[in-house]
XYZ file of C-alpha atoms in Angstrom:
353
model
C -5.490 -27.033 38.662
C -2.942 -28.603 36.124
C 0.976 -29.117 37.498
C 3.406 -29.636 35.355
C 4.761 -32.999 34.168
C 4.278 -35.992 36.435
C 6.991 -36.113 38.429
C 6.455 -34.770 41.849
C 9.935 -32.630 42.194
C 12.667 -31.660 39.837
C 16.039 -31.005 41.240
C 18.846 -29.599 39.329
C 21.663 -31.535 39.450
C 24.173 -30.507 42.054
C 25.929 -27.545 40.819
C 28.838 -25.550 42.308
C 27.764 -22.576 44.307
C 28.708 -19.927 41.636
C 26.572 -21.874 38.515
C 23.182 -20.188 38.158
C 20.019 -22.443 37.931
C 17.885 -23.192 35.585
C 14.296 -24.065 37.042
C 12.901 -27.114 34.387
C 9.656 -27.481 32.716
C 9.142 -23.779 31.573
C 6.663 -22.135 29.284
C 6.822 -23.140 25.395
C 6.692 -18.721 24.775
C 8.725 -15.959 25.647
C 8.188 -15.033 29.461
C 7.054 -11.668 30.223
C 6.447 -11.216 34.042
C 7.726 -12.640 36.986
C 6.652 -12.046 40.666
C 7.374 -13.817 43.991
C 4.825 -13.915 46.418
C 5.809 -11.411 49.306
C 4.915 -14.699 51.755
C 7.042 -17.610 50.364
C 9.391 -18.981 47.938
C 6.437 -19.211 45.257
C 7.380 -17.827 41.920
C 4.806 -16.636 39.238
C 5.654 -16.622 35.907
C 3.509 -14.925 32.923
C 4.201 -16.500 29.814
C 3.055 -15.504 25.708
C 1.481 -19.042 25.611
C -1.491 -17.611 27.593
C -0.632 -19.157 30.865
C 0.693 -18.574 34.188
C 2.617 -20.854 36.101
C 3.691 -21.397 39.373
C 6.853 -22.631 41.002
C 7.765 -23.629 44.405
C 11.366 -22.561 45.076
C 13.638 -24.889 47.540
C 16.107 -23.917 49.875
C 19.045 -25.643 47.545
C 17.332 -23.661 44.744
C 15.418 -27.102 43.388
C 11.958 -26.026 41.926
C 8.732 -27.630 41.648
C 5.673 -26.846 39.394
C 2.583 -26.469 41.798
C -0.379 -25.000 39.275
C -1.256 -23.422 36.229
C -3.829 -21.496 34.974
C -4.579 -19.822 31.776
C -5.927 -16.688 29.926
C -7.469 -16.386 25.633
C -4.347 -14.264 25.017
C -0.723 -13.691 25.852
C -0.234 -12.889 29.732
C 1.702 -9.305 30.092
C 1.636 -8.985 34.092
C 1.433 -10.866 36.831
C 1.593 -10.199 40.845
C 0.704 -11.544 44.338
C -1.543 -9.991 46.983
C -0.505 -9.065 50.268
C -1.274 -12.320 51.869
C 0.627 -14.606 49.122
C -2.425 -16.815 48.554
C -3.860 -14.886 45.562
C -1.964 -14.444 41.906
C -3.467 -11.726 39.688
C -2.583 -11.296 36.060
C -3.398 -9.212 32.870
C -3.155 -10.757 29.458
C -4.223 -9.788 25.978
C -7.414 -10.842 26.496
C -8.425 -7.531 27.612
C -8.938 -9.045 31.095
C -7.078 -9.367 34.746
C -7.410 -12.959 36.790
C -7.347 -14.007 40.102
C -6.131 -17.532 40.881
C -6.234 -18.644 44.244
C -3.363 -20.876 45.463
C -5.939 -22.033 48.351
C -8.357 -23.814 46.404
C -6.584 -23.747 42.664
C -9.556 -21.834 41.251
C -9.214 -18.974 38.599
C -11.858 -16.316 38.337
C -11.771 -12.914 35.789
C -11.793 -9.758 37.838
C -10.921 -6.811 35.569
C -12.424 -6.344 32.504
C -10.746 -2.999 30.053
C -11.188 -2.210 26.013
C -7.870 -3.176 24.994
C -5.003 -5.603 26.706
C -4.259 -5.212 30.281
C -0.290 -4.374 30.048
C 0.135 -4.301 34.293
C -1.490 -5.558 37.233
C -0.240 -4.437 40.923
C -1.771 -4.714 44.279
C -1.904 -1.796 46.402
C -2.080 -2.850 50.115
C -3.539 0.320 51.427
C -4.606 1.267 55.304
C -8.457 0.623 54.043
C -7.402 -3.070 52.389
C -6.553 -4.314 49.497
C -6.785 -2.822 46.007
C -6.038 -4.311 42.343
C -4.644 -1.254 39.984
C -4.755 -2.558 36.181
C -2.819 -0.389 33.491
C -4.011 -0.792 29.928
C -3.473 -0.002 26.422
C -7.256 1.443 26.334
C -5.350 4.432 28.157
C -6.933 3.934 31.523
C -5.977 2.796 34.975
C -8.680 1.047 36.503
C -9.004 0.320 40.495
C -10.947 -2.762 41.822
C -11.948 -4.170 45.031
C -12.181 -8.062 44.484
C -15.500 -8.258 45.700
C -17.073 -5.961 42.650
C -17.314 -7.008 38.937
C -17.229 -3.227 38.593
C -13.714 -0.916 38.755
C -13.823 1.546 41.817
C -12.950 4.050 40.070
C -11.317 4.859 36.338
C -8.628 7.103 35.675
C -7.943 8.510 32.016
C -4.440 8.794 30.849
C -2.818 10.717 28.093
C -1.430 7.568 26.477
C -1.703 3.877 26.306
C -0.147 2.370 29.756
C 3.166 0.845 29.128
C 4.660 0.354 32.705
C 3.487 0.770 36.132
C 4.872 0.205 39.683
C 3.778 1.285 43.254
C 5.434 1.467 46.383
C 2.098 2.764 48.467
C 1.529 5.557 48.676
C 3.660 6.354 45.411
C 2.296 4.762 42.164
C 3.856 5.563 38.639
C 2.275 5.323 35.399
C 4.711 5.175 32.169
C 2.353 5.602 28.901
C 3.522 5.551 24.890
C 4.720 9.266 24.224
C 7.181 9.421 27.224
C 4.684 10.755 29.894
C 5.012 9.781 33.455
C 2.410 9.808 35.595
C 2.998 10.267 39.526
C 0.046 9.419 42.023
C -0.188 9.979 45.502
C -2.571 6.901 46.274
C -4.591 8.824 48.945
C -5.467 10.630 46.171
C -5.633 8.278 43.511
C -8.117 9.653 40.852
C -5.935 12.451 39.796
C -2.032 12.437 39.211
C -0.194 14.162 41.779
C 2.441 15.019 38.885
C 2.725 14.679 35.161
C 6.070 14.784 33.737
C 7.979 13.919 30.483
C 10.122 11.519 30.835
C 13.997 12.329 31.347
C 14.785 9.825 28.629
C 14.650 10.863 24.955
C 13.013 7.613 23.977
C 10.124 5.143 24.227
C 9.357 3.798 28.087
C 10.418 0.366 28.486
C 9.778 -0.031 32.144
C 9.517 2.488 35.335
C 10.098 0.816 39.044
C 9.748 2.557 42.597
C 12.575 2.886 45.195
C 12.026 0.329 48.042
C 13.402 1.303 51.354
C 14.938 5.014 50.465
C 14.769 8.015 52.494
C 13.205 9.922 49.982
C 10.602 8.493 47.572
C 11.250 8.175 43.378
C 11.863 5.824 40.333
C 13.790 4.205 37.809
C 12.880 4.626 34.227
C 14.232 2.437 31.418
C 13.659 2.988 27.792
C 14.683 1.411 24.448
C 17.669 3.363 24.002
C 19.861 1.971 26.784
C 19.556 4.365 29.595
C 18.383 4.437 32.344
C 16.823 7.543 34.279
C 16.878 8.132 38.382
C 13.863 10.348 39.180
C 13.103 11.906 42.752
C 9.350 12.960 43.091
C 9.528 16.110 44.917
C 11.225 19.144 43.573
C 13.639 19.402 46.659
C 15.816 16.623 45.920
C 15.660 16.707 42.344
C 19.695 17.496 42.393
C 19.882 14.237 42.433
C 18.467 12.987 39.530
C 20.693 11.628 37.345
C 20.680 9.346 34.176
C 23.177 6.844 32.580
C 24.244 4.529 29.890
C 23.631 0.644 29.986
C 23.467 -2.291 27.724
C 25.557 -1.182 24.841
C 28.534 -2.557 23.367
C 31.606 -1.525 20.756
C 30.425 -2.163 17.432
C 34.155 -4.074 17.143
C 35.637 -5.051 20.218
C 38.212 -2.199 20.501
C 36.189 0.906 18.585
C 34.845 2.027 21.765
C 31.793 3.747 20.038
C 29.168 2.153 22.130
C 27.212 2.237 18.797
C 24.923 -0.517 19.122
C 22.364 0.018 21.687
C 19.773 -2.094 23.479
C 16.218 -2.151 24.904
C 16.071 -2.001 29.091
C 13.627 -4.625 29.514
C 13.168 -4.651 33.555
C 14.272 -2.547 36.627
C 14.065 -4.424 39.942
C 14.716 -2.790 43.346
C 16.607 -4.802 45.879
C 13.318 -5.153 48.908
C 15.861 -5.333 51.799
C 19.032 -2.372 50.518
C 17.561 -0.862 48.111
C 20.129 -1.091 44.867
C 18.697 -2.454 41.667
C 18.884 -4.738 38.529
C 19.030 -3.432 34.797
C 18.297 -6.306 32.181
C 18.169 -5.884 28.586
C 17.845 -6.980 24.827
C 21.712 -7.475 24.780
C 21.046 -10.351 27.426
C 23.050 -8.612 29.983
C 22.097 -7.984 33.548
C 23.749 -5.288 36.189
C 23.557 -4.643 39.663
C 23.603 -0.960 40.460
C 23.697 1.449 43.843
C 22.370 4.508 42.642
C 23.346 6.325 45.490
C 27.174 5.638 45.022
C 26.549 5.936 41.262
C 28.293 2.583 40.854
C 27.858 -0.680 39.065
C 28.243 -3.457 41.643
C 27.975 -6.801 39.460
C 27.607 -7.461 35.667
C 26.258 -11.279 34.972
C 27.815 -13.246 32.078
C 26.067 -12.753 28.854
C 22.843 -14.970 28.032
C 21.985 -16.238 25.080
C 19.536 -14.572 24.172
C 17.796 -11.327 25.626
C 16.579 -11.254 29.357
C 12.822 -9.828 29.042
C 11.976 -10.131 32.573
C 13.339 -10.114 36.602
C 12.663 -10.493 40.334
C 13.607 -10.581 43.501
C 12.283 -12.660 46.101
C 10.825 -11.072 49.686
C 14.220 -11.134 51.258
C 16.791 -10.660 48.233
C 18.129 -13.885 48.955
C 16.973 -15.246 45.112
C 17.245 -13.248 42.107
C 14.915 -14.883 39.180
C 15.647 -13.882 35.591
C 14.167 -14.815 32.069
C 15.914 -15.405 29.052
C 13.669 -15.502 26.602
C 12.780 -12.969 23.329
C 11.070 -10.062 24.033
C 9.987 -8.856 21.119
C 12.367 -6.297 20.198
C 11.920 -6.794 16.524
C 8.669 -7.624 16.179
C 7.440 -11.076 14.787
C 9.869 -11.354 12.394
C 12.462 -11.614 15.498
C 10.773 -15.029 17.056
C 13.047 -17.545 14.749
C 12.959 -21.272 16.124
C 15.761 -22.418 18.965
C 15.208 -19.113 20.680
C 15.964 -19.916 23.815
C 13.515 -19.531 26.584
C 15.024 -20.031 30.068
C 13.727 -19.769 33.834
C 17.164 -19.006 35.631
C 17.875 -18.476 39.950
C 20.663 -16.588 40.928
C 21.781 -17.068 45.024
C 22.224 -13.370 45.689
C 25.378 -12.833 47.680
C 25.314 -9.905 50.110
C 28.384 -8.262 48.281
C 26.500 -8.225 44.937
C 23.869 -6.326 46.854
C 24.811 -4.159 49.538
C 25.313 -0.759 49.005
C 28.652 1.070 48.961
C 29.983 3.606 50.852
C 29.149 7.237 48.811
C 31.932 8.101 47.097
């Protein structure tokens, strides 16, 4: 179990209430994944240098590396169990990994035929399950105490995105299919649909805490796409524009346009985060239709976000995602951990218009 640096705690300087925070010792690659544990302030964070690390999260924001632990490629996905003791994440590597904050031991538990693009736990009323997504075009179950999947499910594409919100789980794949599952069913999709967007699948994410179950989809073109699962409330699906801007300040043409890199839902009222190549970040309510915050501009793109358990701490990455390919990494990208205090107007939904 390796922390980082020597010093025991790192606390950013005193900084007025409104100044985001930037958490110290971060990975040396971009950051693709980041997931707080659904039982503390512990923040996993999967990194293209093959590792994931983990960070304790203070009450003044301060933040202190606890472990790390590493896979033979770049990670892609990480996530917590139900308990908060166990981190699982997929890498390039082909393989998912269990590290277990008890003991600081790491173990392989998913094994596919090409890189494992998402891991989620699924917390379901007969225990625990680990779903992994992967670019072999399967979705593979597991039960942690079996070196062999549970069961395999084929999909029509290579597995680009993937959330659940049990007993809903949604599988984005290349060619714009969307795949819905009902997890008491979950060998066969419920649904298959196309997706509303006319280009590639960035990222899809499931409601928390709405009366009616659905999903966000993102793609590269800067929209973003409310879905409702069942036919009867499917007047209100809707889609919209994000992270564009005006080719010139004043031309108004919206012309250049920019990846959605991450959707995350708000666990306690249910509105949601956009971030994106343009290194922007929103808060939306999607029932009012309205934009409820826009962040400064970051430096660079934001290629990952989170919230924590209660909403309290918003957790965003600056760092390149890979937009343009290898040619896009230059040197002095920046690569930034940042905490945002989430105030309750930023995230509280408005009345319906």
């Amino acid at each position: 179990m390796s922390f980082f640096g020597t010093n025991t705690a790192t606390t950013a300087p005193a900084a007025p209430a409104e100044k985001d925070i930037e958490v110290p010792e971060t990975p040396t690659d971009s950051i693709s994944s980041l997931a707080f544990s659904p039982a503390a302030d512990y923040l996993a964070v999967g990194s293209w240098d093959n590792n994931v690390r983990l960070y304790e999260v203070g009450a003044g924001g301060q933040t202190q590396g606890k472990a790390m632990f590493g896979h033979q490629g770049p990670v892609l996905s990480v996530c917590w169990n139900k308990e908060g003791n166990k981190v699982i994440s997929g890498g390039a590597d082909n393989a998912a990994r269990m590290f277990d904050i008890t003991n600081g031991q790491s173990q392989q538990v998913a094994q596919h035929d090409a890189p494992v693009k998402v891991v989620k736990w699924i917390e379901t009323p007969q225990g625990g399950i680990l779903a992994t997504g992967s670019w072999d075009k399967t979705v593979k179950y597991w039960d942690m105490r079996s070196p062999t999947p549970v069961a395999t499910v084929q999909l029509p594409e290579r597995c680009y995105s993937m959330d659940v919100q049990y007993p809903l789980m949604v599988v984005a794949t290349a060619e714009r299919n969307i795949q819905i599952f009902n997890l008491t069913n979950p060998n066969t999709a419920y649904k298959t649909i196309t997706s509303p967007l006319k280009w590639q699948t960035r990222v899809v994410s499931c409601f928390t805490n709405s009366a009616s179950s659905g999903f966000a989809v993102g793609s590269v073109e800067g929209r973003v796409a409310i879905q409702y699962v069942e036919e009867k409330d499917s007047s209100n699906n809707f889609s919209f524009k994000c992270h564009r801007k005006d080719q010139t300040p004043n031309a108004k043409d919206q012309s250049l346009v920019y990846a959605v890199n991450d959707i995350s839902f708000h666990p306690v009222h249910g509105t949601f985060s956009t971030c994106g190549s343009d290194g922007t970040i929103h808060f939306w309510d999607k029932d009012a239709r309205t934009r409820l915050k826009t962040f400064e501009a970051a430096p660079g793109p934001i290629s990952a976000t989170t919230f924590n358990r209660n909403g309290t701490i918003f957790a965003y990455a600056v760092s390149y995602d890979w937009s343009k390919g290898h040619s896009g990494m230059t040197p002095g990208h920046p690569n930034k951990l940042m905490l945002h205090a989430c105030k309750d107007d930023e995230v509280k939904r408005r009345p319906k218009k």
